[in-house]
mmCIF file of C-alpha atoms in Angstrom:
data_model
loop_
_atom_site.group_PDB
_atom_site.id
_atom_site.type_symbol
_atom_site.label_atom_id
_atom_site.label_comp_id
_atom_site.label_asym_id
_atom_site.label_seq_id
_atom_site.Cartn_x
_atom_site.Cartn_y
_atom_site.Cartn_z
ATOM 1 C CA MET A 353 -0.217 -0.289 0.192
ATOM 2 C CA GLY A 354 1.054 2.807 -0.069
ATOM 3 C CA GLY A 355 1.516 3.301 -3.766
ATOM 4 C CA VAL A 356 0.208 4.795 -7.432
ATOM 5 C CA ILE A 357 -0.824 1.847 -8.008
ATOM 6 C CA SER A 358 -3.089 1.511 -4.751
ATOM 7 C CA PRO A 359 -6.025 3.861 -5.418
ATOM 8 C CA LEU A 360 -6.884 1.193 -8.981
ATOM 9 C CA LEU A 361 -6.315 -1.536 -6.790
ATOM 10 C CA ALA A 362 -8.384 -0.619 -4.215
ATOM 11 C CA ASN A 363 -11.577 0.762 -6.757
ATOM 12 C CA ILE A 364 -10.735 -2.817 -8.745
ATOM 13 C CA ALA A 365 -11.189 -5.107 -5.235
ATOM 14 C CA LEU A 366 -14.180 -2.903 -3.983
ATOM 15 C CA HIS A 367 -15.693 -3.197 -7.323
ATOM 16 C CA GLY A 368 -19.771 -4.138 -6.362
ATOM 17 C CA LEU A 369 -20.583 -3.594 -2.678
ATOM 18 C CA GLU A 370 -22.392 -0.277 -3.532
ATOM 19 C CA GLU A 371 -24.810 -1.939 -6.173
ATOM 20 C CA ARG A 372 -24.802 -5.074 -3.210
ATOM 21 C CA ILE A 373 -25.279 -2.637 -0.549
ATOM 22 C CA LYS A 374 -28.946 -1.154 -3.652
ATOM 23 C CA GLN A 375 -29.522 -4.188 -4.094
ATOM 24 C CA GLU A 376 -30.297 -5.096 0.019
ATOM 25 C CA PHE A 377 -31.740 -1.043 0.633
ATOM 26 C CA PRO A 378 -34.014 -0.254 -3.378
ATOM 27 C CA ARG A 379 -35.818 3.244 -3.453
ATOM 28 C CA MET A 380 -38.535 2.740 -2.260
ATOM 29 C CA SER A 381 -42.368 4.701 -2.397
ATOM 30 C CA CYS A 382 -45.747 5.548 -0.533
ATOM 31 C CA THR A 383 -47.571 2.865 -2.624
ATOM 32 C CA ASN A 384 -45.104 -0.028 -2.501
ATOM 33 C CA ARG A 385 -45.273 -2.702 0.308
ATOM 34 C CA GLU A 386 -43.700 -2.822 3.818
ATOM 35 C CA THR A 387 -41.088 -3.438 5.366
ATOM 36 C CA TRP A 388 -38.507 -3.431 8.331
ATOM 37 C CA PHE A 389 -36.944 -1.123 7.083
ATOM 38 C CA HIS A 390 -39.923 0.727 4.836
ATOM 39 C CA LYS A 391 -43.374 1.621 5.999
ATOM 40 C CA LYS A 392 -45.904 2.091 3.784
ATOM 41 C CA GLY A 393 -47.514 5.466 2.704
ATOM 42 C CA THR A 394 -43.619 7.087 3.126
ATOM 43 C CA GLU A 395 -40.842 7.343 0.852
ATOM 44 C CA PHE A 396 -37.416 4.930 0.916
ATOM 45 C CA ALA A 397 -34.343 6.408 -0.556
ATOM 46 C CA THR A 398 -31.632 3.733 -0.714
ATOM 47 C CA PRO A 399 -28.580 4.300 1.133
ATOM 48 C CA ASP A 400 -25.689 6.816 0.255
ATOM 49 C CA PHE A 401 -22.304 5.339 -0.211
ATOM 50 C CA ILE A 402 -19.198 7.159 -0.791
ATOM 51 C CA ARG A 403 -16.039 5.759 -1.383
ATOM 52 C CA TYR A 404 -12.549 7.009 -2.990
ATOM 53 C CA ALA A 405 -10.137 3.924 -3.793
ATOM 54 C CA ASP A 406 -10.266 1.547 0.302
ATOM 55 C CA ASP A 407 -11.940 4.499 2.550
ATOM 56 C CA PHE A 408 -16.163 4.835 2.198
ATOM 57 C CA VAL A 409 -18.797 6.434 4.516
ATOM 58 C CA ILE A 410 -22.282 5.370 4.369
ATOM 59 C CA LEU A 411 -24.941 7.732 5.028
ATOM 60 C CA HIS A 412 -29.010 7.094 6.016
ATOM 61 C CA GLU A 413 -31.542 8.340 8.486
ATOM 62 C CA ASN A 414 -32.102 5.094 10.154
ATOM 63 C CA LYS A 415 -29.442 4.197 12.741
ATOM 64 C CA ALA A 416 -31.092 0.146 11.794
ATOM 65 C CA VAL A 417 -29.827 1.080 7.909
ATOM 66 C CA VAL A 418 -26.532 1.599 8.834
ATOM 67 C CA GLN A 419 -25.910 -1.376 10.889
ATOM 68 C CA ARG A 420 -27.131 -3.481 8.599
ATOM 69 C CA CYS A 421 -25.450 -2.178 5.925
ATOM 70 C CA ARG A 422 -22.339 -2.176 7.906
ATOM 71 C CA ALA A 423 -23.199 -5.845 8.523
ATOM 72 C CA ILE A 424 -23.434 -6.382 4.570
ATOM 73 C CA THR A 425 -19.800 -5.155 3.913
ATOM 74 C CA SER A 426 -18.278 -7.440 6.440
ATOM 75 C CA GLU A 427 -19.451 -10.611 4.757
ATOM 76 C CA TRP A 428 -18.942 -9.122 0.681
ATOM 77 C CA LEU A 429 -15.022 -8.556 1.536
ATOM 78 C CA VAL A 430 -15.012 -12.114 3.631
ATOM 79 C CA GLY A 431 -15.896 -12.831 -0.176
ATOM 80 C CA ILE A 432 -12.506 -11.855 -0.882
ATOM 81 C CA GLY A 433 -10.161 -12.182 2.342
ATOM 82 C CA LEU A 434 -10.827 -9.090 3.250
ATOM 83 C CA GLU A 435 -11.825 -7.474 6.446
ATOM 84 C CA LEU A 436 -13.754 -3.553 8.246
ATOM 85 C CA LYS A 437 -10.533 -2.225 10.267
ATOM 86 C CA PRO A 438 -12.771 -1.568 13.940
ATOM 87 C CA GLU A 439 -9.911 0.981 14.849
ATOM 88 C CA LYS A 440 -11.200 3.523 11.312
ATOM 89 C CA THR A 441 -14.954 1.779 11.639
ATOM 90 C CA ARG A 442 -17.068 4.058 13.963
ATOM 91 C CA LEU A 443 -20.605 4.355 13.679
ATOM 92 C CA THR A 444 -22.000 8.336 14.154
ATOM 93 C CA HIS A 445 -24.469 10.019 14.187
ATOM 94 C CA THR A 446 -24.111 14.207 12.267
ATOM 95 C CA PHE A 447 -25.917 15.634 14.609
ATOM 96 C CA LYS A 448 -26.927 14.728 18.337
ATOM 97 C CA PRO A 449 -23.881 12.865 19.825
ATOM 98 C CA GLU A 450 -25.918 11.207 22.610
ATOM 99 C CA LEU A 451 -26.616 8.518 19.056
ATOM 100 C CA SER A 452 -22.292 7.569 18.274
ATOM 101 C CA GLU A 453 -21.287 4.832 19.136
ATOM 102 C CA ASP A 454 -18.488 7.302 21.286
ATOM 103 C CA GLY A 455 -20.093 10.103 22.118
ATOM 104 C CA ILE A 456 -18.929 12.465 19.415
ATOM 105 C CA ALA A 457 -20.947 13.806 16.364
ATOM 106 C CA GLY A 458 -19.675 13.674 12.931
ATOM 107 C CA PHE A 459 -16.847 11.860 11.472
ATOM 108 C CA ASP A 460 -13.045 12.197 9.165
ATOM 109 C CA PHE A 461 -13.083 11.207 5.206
ATOM 110 C CA LEU A 462 -10.365 11.788 3.065
ATOM 111 C CA GLY A 463 -8.615 15.387 5.714
ATOM 112 C CA HIS A 464 -11.361 16.703 6.300
ATOM 113 C CA HIS A 465 -14.409 16.846 9.211
ATOM 114 C CA ILE A 466 -18.061 16.761 8.197
ATOM 115 C CA GLN A 467 -20.751 17.861 10.920
ATOM 116 C CA GLN A 468 -24.099 19.513 12.326
ATOM 117 C CA TYR A 469 -24.203 22.336 13.536
ATOM 118 C CA PRO A 470 -27.422 24.203 15.873
ATOM 119 C CA ALA A 471 -28.953 27.170 14.106
ATOM 120 C CA GLY A 472 -32.125 29.370 14.887
ATOM 121 C CA LYS A 473 -34.375 29.289 12.091
ATOM 122 C CA TYR A 474 -32.398 32.740 10.745
ATOM 123 C CA ARG A 475 -29.465 30.959 10.091
ATOM 124 C CA SER A 476 -30.344 26.885 10.101
ATOM 125 C CA ASN A 477 -30.923 25.776 6.266
ATOM 126 C CA ARG A 478 -33.848 24.648 4.637
ATOM 127 C CA ASN A 479 -34.637 20.505 3.451
ATOM 128 C CA PRO A 480 -35.112 21.230 -0.656
ATOM 129 C CA HIS A 481 -39.430 21.863 0.926
ATOM 130 C CA GLY A 482 -37.815 25.007 2.302
ATOM 131 C CA THR A 483 -39.023 23.317 6.007
ATOM 132 C CA ILE A 484 -36.150 25.000 8.885
ATOM 133 C CA LEU A 485 -34.139 22.067 9.873
ATOM 134 C CA GLY A 486 -32.974 23.349 12.934
ATOM 135 C CA PHE A 487 -29.057 22.860 12.312
ATOM 136 C CA ASN A 488 -25.816 23.649 10.047
ATOM 137 C CA THR A 489 -24.135 21.966 7.572
ATOM 138 C CA LEU A 490 -20.142 22.213 7.892
ATOM 139 C CA ILE A 491 -17.889 20.728 6.192
ATOM 140 C CA THR A 492 -13.711 21.481 7.624
ATOM 141 C CA PRO A 493 -11.040 19.992 7.504
ATOM 142 C CA SER A 494 -9.988 17.456 9.965
ATOM 143 C CA ALA A 495 -7.798 18.398 13.466
ATOM 144 C CA LYS A 496 -5.036 16.146 12.110
ATOM 145 C CA ALA A 497 -5.264 17.691 8.933
ATOM 146 C CA SER A 498 -4.382 20.780 10.318
ATOM 147 C CA LYS A 499 -2.028 19.832 12.111
ATOM 148 C CA VAL A 500 -0.368 18.097 9.965
ATOM 149 C CA HIS A 501 0.144 21.011 7.778
ATOM 150 C CA ILE A 502 1.257 23.159 10.354
ATOM 151 C CA GLU A 503 3.801 20.329 11.565
ATOM 152 C CA GLU A 504 4.987 20.725 7.463
ATOM 153 C CA VAL A 505 5.374 24.340 7.341
ATOM 154 C CA GLY A 506 7.288 24.352 10.557
ATOM 155 C CA ARG A 507 10.021 21.403 9.355
ATOM 156 C CA ILE A 508 10.647 23.799 6.001
ATOM 157 C CA ILE A 509 11.347 27.482 7.636
ATOM 158 C CA THR A 510 13.265 25.077 10.669
ATOM 159 C CA LYS A 511 14.538 23.487 7.331
ATOM 160 C CA HIS A 512 15.609 27.511 5.534
ATOM 161 C CA ARG A 513 17.593 27.892 9.020
ATOM 162 C CA SER A 514 20.143 30.446 7.191
ATOM 163 C CA SER A 515 18.872 30.485 3.385
ATOM 164 C CA PRO A 516 17.727 33.839 2.145
ATOM 165 C CA GLN A 517 14.406 35.079 2.510
ATOM 166 C CA ALA A 518 13.733 33.921 -1.099
ATOM 167 C CA ALA A 519 14.160 31.123 -0.240
ATOM 168 C CA LEU A 520 12.096 29.888 2.208
ATOM 169 C CA ILE A 521 9.430 31.546 0.657
ATOM 170 C CA LYS A 522 9.925 29.790 -2.455
ATOM 171 C CA ASP A 523 9.896 26.827 -0.617
ATOM 172 C CA LEU A 524 6.492 27.415 1.599
ATOM 173 C CA ASN A 525 4.357 29.226 -1.516
ATOM 174 C CA PRO A 526 3.740 25.663 -3.129
ATOM 175 C CA VAL A 527 2.452 24.127 0.375
ATOM 176 C CA ILE A 528 0.561 27.118 1.669
ATOM 177 C CA ARG A 529 -1.428 26.393 -1.670
ATOM 178 C CA GLY A 530 -1.953 22.929 -2.198
ATOM 179 C CA TRP A 531 -3.115 22.595 0.992
ATOM 180 C CA SER A 532 -5.482 25.709 0.591
ATOM 181 C CA SER A 533 -6.440 24.505 -2.452
ATOM 182 C CA PHE A 534 -7.759 21.488 -1.672
ATOM 183 C CA TYR A 535 -9.798 22.604 1.136
ATOM 184 C CA SER A 536 -11.223 25.677 -1.719
ATOM 185 C CA ASN A 537 -13.725 23.211 -1.855
ATOM 186 C CA SER A 538 -15.303 23.174 2.152
ATOM 187 C CA ASP A 539 -16.267 25.953 4.527
ATOM 188 C CA ALA A 540 -12.594 25.984 6.029
ATOM 189 C CA LYS A 541 -12.407 30.095 5.517
ATOM 190 C CA THR A 542 -15.926 30.409 7.307
ATOM 191 C CA VAL A 543 -15.050 29.054 10.492
ATOM 192 C CA GLY A 544 -12.034 30.758 10.839
ATOM 193 C CA GLU A 545 -9.396 27.785 10.282
ATOM 194 C CA LEU A 546 -7.612 29.958 6.907
ATOM 195 C CA ALA A 547 -7.179 32.502 9.416
ATOM 196 C CA LYS A 548 -5.425 30.716 11.854
ATOM 197 C CA GLN A 549 -3.557 28.675 10.133
ATOM 198 C CA ASP A 550 -2.196 31.839 8.525
ATOM 199 C CA HIS A 551 -1.451 33.601 12.288
ATOM 200 C CA LEU A 552 -0.010 29.999 13.663
ATOM 201 C CA THR A 553 2.542 31.050 10.312
ATOM 202 C CA TYR A 554 2.881 33.940 11.242
ATOM 203 C CA LEU A 555 4.562 32.797 14.919
ATOM 204 C CA LYS A 556 6.756 30.376 13.604
ATOM 205 C CA LEU A 557 8.021 33.266 10.909
ATOM 206 C CA ARG A 558 8.498 35.308 13.822
ATOM 207 C CA ARG A 559 10.754 33.339 15.433
ATOM 208 C CA TRP A 560 12.094 32.257 12.322
ATOM 209 C CA ALA A 561 13.318 36.509 12.281
ATOM 210 C CA LYS A 562 13.874 36.545 15.463
ATOM 211 C CA SER A 563 16.480 34.128 15.483
ATOM 212 C CA ARG A 564 18.568 35.930 12.900
ATOM 213 C CA CYS A 565 18.135 39.245 13.591
ATOM 214 C CA GLY A 566 18.624 39.086 16.986
ATOM 215 C CA ASN A 567 14.142 41.220 18.041
ATOM 216 C CA THR A 568 11.286 40.683 17.213
ATOM 217 C CA LYS A 569 11.113 44.040 16.167
ATOM 218 C CA ASP A 570 14.231 44.403 13.847
ATOM 219 C CA GLY A 571 12.944 41.098 12.105
ATOM 220 C CA HIS A 572 9.433 43.031 11.750
ATOM 221 C CA ILE A 573 11.480 45.856 9.907
ATOM 222 C CA LYS A 574 13.897 43.356 7.914
ATOM 223 C CA TYR A 575 11.123 40.966 6.534
ATOM 224 C CA TRP A 576 7.118 42.748 7.132
ATOM 225 C CA ILE A 577 6.844 45.137 3.986
ATOM 226 C CA SER A 578 3.815 46.600 3.203
ATOM 227 C CA ILE A 579 1.663 45.777 -0.176
ATOM 228 C CA ASP A 580 -1.525 47.322 -0.640
ATOM 229 C CA ASP A 581 -3.982 47.517 2.259
ATOM 230 C CA ASN A 582 -1.980 45.209 4.150
ATOM 231 C CA ASN A 583 0.626 45.943 6.098
ATOM 232 C CA TRP A 584 2.472 42.454 7.214
ATOM 233 C CA VAL A 585 3.121 40.841 4.105
ATOM 234 C CA PHE A 586 6.971 38.928 4.267
ATOM 235 C CA ALA A 587 8.259 39.608 1.954
ATOM 236 C CA THR A 588 11.472 40.315 -0.473
ATOM 237 C CA ARG A 589 12.889 44.301 -0.241
ATOM 238 C CA GLY A 590 14.620 43.699 -3.194
ATOM 239 C CA GLY A 591 14.282 46.237 -6.014
ATOM 240 C CA LYS A 592 10.963 48.020 -6.155
ATOM 241 C CA ALA A 593 9.097 45.812 -8.690
ATOM 242 C CA ASN A 594 6.482 42.935 -7.370
ATOM 243 C CA PRO A 595 8.316 41.562 -4.003
ATOM 244 C CA PHE A 596 8.406 38.136 -3.822
ATOM 245 C CA ARG A 597 5.853 37.202 -1.224
ATOM 246 C CA LEU A 598 4.503 34.748 0.500
ATOM 247 C CA ILE A 599 1.244 33.963 -0.129
ATOM 248 C CA SER A 600 -1.373 33.649 3.454
ATOM 249 C CA HIS A 601 -3.489 30.854 3.078
ATOM 250 C CA SER A 602 -7.205 33.218 2.936
ATOM 251 C CA GLU A 603 -6.962 34.553 0.067
ATOM 252 C CA ILE A 604 -7.556 31.127 -1.404
ATOM 253 C CA GLU A 605 -11.668 31.255 -1.746
ATOM 254 C CA CYS A 606 -13.619 28.706 -0.500
ATOM 255 C CA SER A 607 -16.992 26.920 -0.193
ATOM 256 C CA SER A 608 -19.363 24.222 0.235
ATOM 257 C CA THR A 609 -22.267 25.073 -1.879
ATOM 258 C CA GLU A 610 -20.101 25.088 -5.063
ATOM 259 C CA TYR A 611 -19.340 22.271 -5.867
ATOM 260 C CA VAL A 612 -21.275 20.526 -7.921
ATOM 261 C CA LYS A 613 -20.457 16.433 -8.012
ATOM 262 C CA VAL A 614 -19.200 14.563 -10.300
ATOM 263 C CA LYS A 615 -21.775 12.340 -12.338
ATOM 264 C CA GLY A 616 -21.898 8.832 -10.703
ATOM 265 C CA ASP A 617 -21.701 7.126 -14.322
ATOM 266 C CA LYS A 618 -18.840 10.288 -15.416
ATOM 267 C CA SER A 619 -15.889 9.371 -16.785
ATOM 268 C CA PRO A 620 -13.004 12.342 -18.495
ATOM 269 C CA TYR A 621 -12.145 10.129 -20.817
ATOM 270 C CA ASP A 622 -15.702 9.038 -22.029
ATOM 271 C CA GLY A 623 -16.344 11.712 -24.983
ATOM 272 C CA ASP A 624 -18.934 14.254 -22.744
ATOM 273 C CA THR A 625 -17.003 17.314 -23.956
ATOM 274 C CA VAL A 626 -20.403 19.244 -23.102
ATOM 275 C CA TYR A 627 -19.421 17.921 -19.862
ATOM 276 C CA TRP A 628 -16.175 18.138 -18.636
ATOM 277 C CA SER A 629 -15.716 21.582 -20.233
ATOM 278 C CA SER A 630 -19.221 23.127 -17.826
ATOM 279 C CA ARG A 631 -17.660 21.658 -15.523
ATOM 280 C CA LEU A 632 -12.777 22.710 -15.813
ATOM 281 C CA GLY A 633 -13.350 25.367 -18.658
ATOM 282 C CA LYS A 634 -10.796 23.524 -20.760
ATOM 283 C CA ASN A 635 -10.787 20.012 -23.305
ATOM 284 C CA PRO A 636 -8.838 19.201 -25.577
ATOM 285 C CA GLU A 637 -11.452 18.533 -27.894
ATOM 286 C CA MET A 638 -13.637 21.478 -27.518
ATOM 287 C CA PRO A 639 -12.608 25.738 -28.067
ATOM 288 C CA ASN A 640 -11.019 27.000 -25.609
ATOM 289 C CA ARG A 641 -13.071 29.529 -26.286
ATOM 290 C CA LYS A 642 -15.932 27.322 -25.752
ATOM 291 C CA ALA A 643 -15.635 25.701 -22.476
ATOM 292 C CA LYS A 644 -14.181 28.612 -20.775
ATOM 293 C CA LEU A 645 -17.117 30.698 -22.308
ATOM 294 C CA LEU A 646 -19.231 26.847 -20.854
ATOM 295 C CA LYS A 647 -18.026 26.767 -17.549
ATOM 296 C CA ARG A 648 -18.571 30.210 -17.067
ATOM 297 C CA GLN A 649 -22.886 29.797 -17.599
ATOM 298 C CA LYS A 650 -22.363 26.646 -15.686
ATOM 299 C CA GLY A 651 -23.345 24.474 -19.510
ATOM 300 C CA LYS A 652 -27.006 25.889 -19.855
ATOM 301 C CA CYS A 653 -28.266 28.019 -22.311
ATOM 302 C CA GLN A 654 -28.375 31.705 -21.940
ATOM 303 C CA GLU A 655 -31.526 32.033 -24.688
ATOM 304 C CA CYS A 656 -33.031 29.498 -23.601
ATOM 305 C CA GLY A 657 -31.784 28.446 -19.524
ATOM 306 C CA LEU A 658 -32.027 24.554 -20.896
ATOM 307 C CA SER A 659 -28.581 22.475 -19.937
ATOM 308 C CA PHE A 660 -26.648 22.306 -23.082
ATOM 309 C CA HIS A 661 -26.135 17.988 -24.916
ATOM 310 C CA ASP A 662 -23.213 16.363 -25.638
ATOM 311 C CA TRP A 663 -25.770 16.389 -29.081
ATOM 312 C CA ASP A 664 -26.384 19.924 -29.263
ATOM 313 C CA VAL A 665 -24.956 22.962 -31.615
ATOM 314 C CA LEU A 666 -23.282 24.922 -29.679
ATOM 315 C CA GLU A 667 -22.358 28.594 -31.185
ATOM 316 C CA VAL A 668 -21.078 31.715 -29.267
ATOM 317 C CA ASP A 669 -22.785 35.022 -30.426
ATOM 318 C CA HIS A 670 -22.036 38.451 -29.384
ATOM 319 C CA ILE A 671 -24.401 40.059 -25.982
ATOM 320 C CA ILE A 672 -23.928 44.180 -27.758
ATOM 321 C CA PRO A 673 -23.917 42.953 -31.712
ATOM 322 C CA ARG A 674 -20.430 44.814 -32.671
ATOM 323 C CA ALA A 675 -22.519 46.882 -35.560
ATOM 324 C CA ILE A 676 -24.207 48.845 -32.541
ATOM 325 C CA GLY A 677 -20.935 48.606 -31.582
ATOM 326 C CA GLY A 678 -20.358 45.920 -28.890
ATOM 327 C CA LYS A 679 -17.091 44.599 -28.596
ATOM 328 C CA ASP A 680 -15.107 41.751 -28.947
ATOM 329 C CA ASP A 681 -14.406 40.532 -25.650
ATOM 330 C CA TYR A 682 -15.237 37.854 -22.868
ATOM 331 C CA LYS A 683 -18.204 40.407 -21.131
ATOM 332 C CA ASN A 684 -19.404 40.306 -24.701
ATOM 333 C CA LEU A 685 -19.824 36.545 -25.312
ATOM 334 C CA GLN A 686 -21.622 33.970 -24.862
ATOM 335 C CA LEU A 687 -22.643 30.466 -25.674
ATOM 336 C CA LEU A 688 -26.076 29.495 -27.396
ATOM 337 C CA HIS A 689 -27.903 26.608 -28.498
ATOM 338 C CA ARG A 690 -27.617 26.978 -33.292
ATOM 339 C CA HIS A 691 -31.263 27.038 -32.837
ATOM 340 C CA CYS A 692 -31.640 29.901 -29.695
ATOM 341 C CA HIS A 693 -28.413 31.833 -31.949
ATOM 342 C CA ASP A 694 -30.343 32.075 -34.921
ATOM 343 C CA GLU A 695 -33.566 33.558 -33.006
ATOM 344 C CA LYS A 696 -31.324 36.194 -31.145
ATOM 345 C CA THR A 697 -30.049 37.415 -34.012
ATOM 346 C CA ALA A 698 -32.771 37.990 -36.006
ATOM 347 C CA LEU A 699 -33.794 40.024 -33.303
ATOM 348 C CA ASP A 700 -30.221 41.821 -33.111
ATOM 349 C CA LEU A 701 -30.696 42.499 -37.024
ATOM 350 C CA LYS A 702 -33.535 44.210 -36.226
ATOM 351 C CA GLU A 703 -31.719 46.559 -34.419
ATOM 352 C CA ILE A 704 -28.331 46.681 -36.531
ATOM 353 C CA ARG A 705 -31.972 48.172 -38.945
ATOM 354 C CA LYS A 706 -33.308 51.165 -36.703
ATOM 355 C CA LYS A 707 -30.212 52.691 -35.766
ATOM 356 C CA ASP A 708 -28.446 51.923 -39.578
ATOM 357 C CA HIS A 709 -32.017 54.082 -40.284
ATOM 358 C CA SER A 710 -32.185 56.600 -37.724
ATOM 359 C CA LYS A 711 -27.962 57.060 -38.753
ATOM 360 C CA PHE A 712 -29.353 57.580 -42.395
ATOM 361 C CA GLN A 713 -32.360 60.126 -41.714
ATOM 362 C CA GLU A 714 -29.499 62.208 -39.765
ATOM 363 C CA LEU A 715 -26.858 62.781 -42.593
ATOM 364 C CA LEU A 716 -29.836 63.237 -44.370
ATOM 365 C CA SER A 717 -30.907 65.560 -42.319
ATOM 366 C CA ARG A 718 -27.588 67.399 -42.674
ATOM 367 C CA PHE A 719 -27.513 67.233 -47.100
ATOM 368 C CA TRP A 720 -31.162 69.001 -46.371
ATOM 369 C CA GLU A 721 -29.404 72.066 -44.429
ATOM 370 C CA LYS A 722 -27.087 72.739 -46.863
ATOM 371 C CA PHE A 723 -29.497 73.835 -49.274
ATOM 372 C CA ASN A 724 -33.269 76.631 -48.984
ATOM 373 C CA TRP A 725 -35.192 74.388 -50.581
ATOM 374 C CA GLU A 726 -39.478 74.780 -50.819
ATOM 375 C CA TRP A 727 -41.964 71.167 -52.140
ATOM 376 C CA VAL A 728 -44.104 72.393 -55.238
ATOM 377 C CA ASN A 729 -46.004 69.071 -55.562
ATOM 378 C CA ASP A 730 -44.731 67.190 -52.946
ATOM 379 C CA ILE A 731 -41.355 67.758 -54.452
ATOM 380 C CA PRO A 732 -38.132 69.538 -52.739
ATOM 381 C CA ASN A 733 -38.009 71.957 -55.364
ATOM 382 C CA PHE A 734 -33.966 73.449 -54.463
ATOM 383 C CA ILE A 735 -33.761 77.569 -54.190
ATOM 384 C CA SER A 736 -30.250 78.227 -53.443
ATOM 385 C CA ARG A 737 -27.348 76.898 -50.792
ATOM 386 C CA ALA A 738 -27.786 78.464 -47.747
ATOM 387 C CA VAL A 739 -25.197 80.607 -46.741
ATOM 388 C CA ARG A 740 -22.982 80.236 -43.290
ATOM 389 C CA LYS A 741 -22.775 82.940 -40.617
ATOM 390 C CA SER A 742 -18.986 82.538 -41.510
ATOM 391 C CA ASP A 743 -19.291 82.724 -44.867
ATOM 392 C CA MET A 744 -21.336 86.189 -44.084
ATOM 393 C CA THR A 745 -18.504 87.490 -41.250
ATOM 394 C CA ASN A 746 -15.794 85.999 -43.146
ATOM 395 C CA GLY A 747 -15.052 84.861 -40.565
ATOM 396 C CA GLN A 748 -14.301 87.904 -38.278
ATOM 397 C CA HIS A 749 -17.157 88.251 -35.668
ATOM 398 C CA ALA A 750 -20.160 90.517 -37.070
ATOM 399 C CA GLU A 751 -22.139 92.675 -33.835
#
């Protein structure tokens, strides 16, 4: 274990476990027969099974169902010569500690801690029907992951006791950026975990600076500078332009609600360029401009609001037509179905014709102002060319 091929081997070995659980607990509607886990007249949802390599979580609101899933999993693993590790297997409730086997609410999974916390009616989450749940679900870095990260930062700082500041920053930046980006789909910033990591990093850097300068004040003066509105930036002072600075954890934006789960039957190699371009903003089989627009529009047509499919013909449209002053930049571009694009182009042409017509009328009005004329039998009759005031005064001031 621990090699690059281990996750692949684990996926192969555990393939089929999810189907076994779904077979035992199929989705049941109000009209289905009553069983020990399903009461007639109610909906029953299949337990959620989330797996990454050999780590997995089974979620369900009924404790008896989860206990039965644990028994099914143990039986299924025996068939392939494996077993559940007791110290890593927990039956826990995400909200009420008293319902957990060990009296601790929430659980850790892939370096994240998932737990629900009580909240008032104005701050509480709501279910799809709008009912107040009385709690908020927070996904944060686990205590173990946070401790391992700050220890890694400390090791790098200790390693560069005698190195230049630029060398220290060069080694720290990838670690800080990588760890913060890993938790970009969590509530790490909301609960203040990123700010906490920034403070702990500062304390270690302050000790590093003090050991080099003899006291904290001189260390601050030498190694911290002001950039824009931030007066505490650990950065080099060499040159006036673009100092080499240490990035902070808090610079990375985090949100646990913006992430959309990858569909269970999707793979980057399945040829669905629309789906993966909408998620990633790039795809080798999709033009770069279309891929970026797909991600910005979250895979939906701006005209009809429907999602794009792999068989749809996609066309790039200028929101404000170039003929009436629109620019050819990303802010003025959108991706539409071909038929939606045809409809919008028809409307744009009307606006363009209106503008051309008004421009023609303005030019025609200027033309007629150059002459003295009168209507004779509905026909304009030219009398003479209009004389401009400047021509009458020969360019001199007239009183």
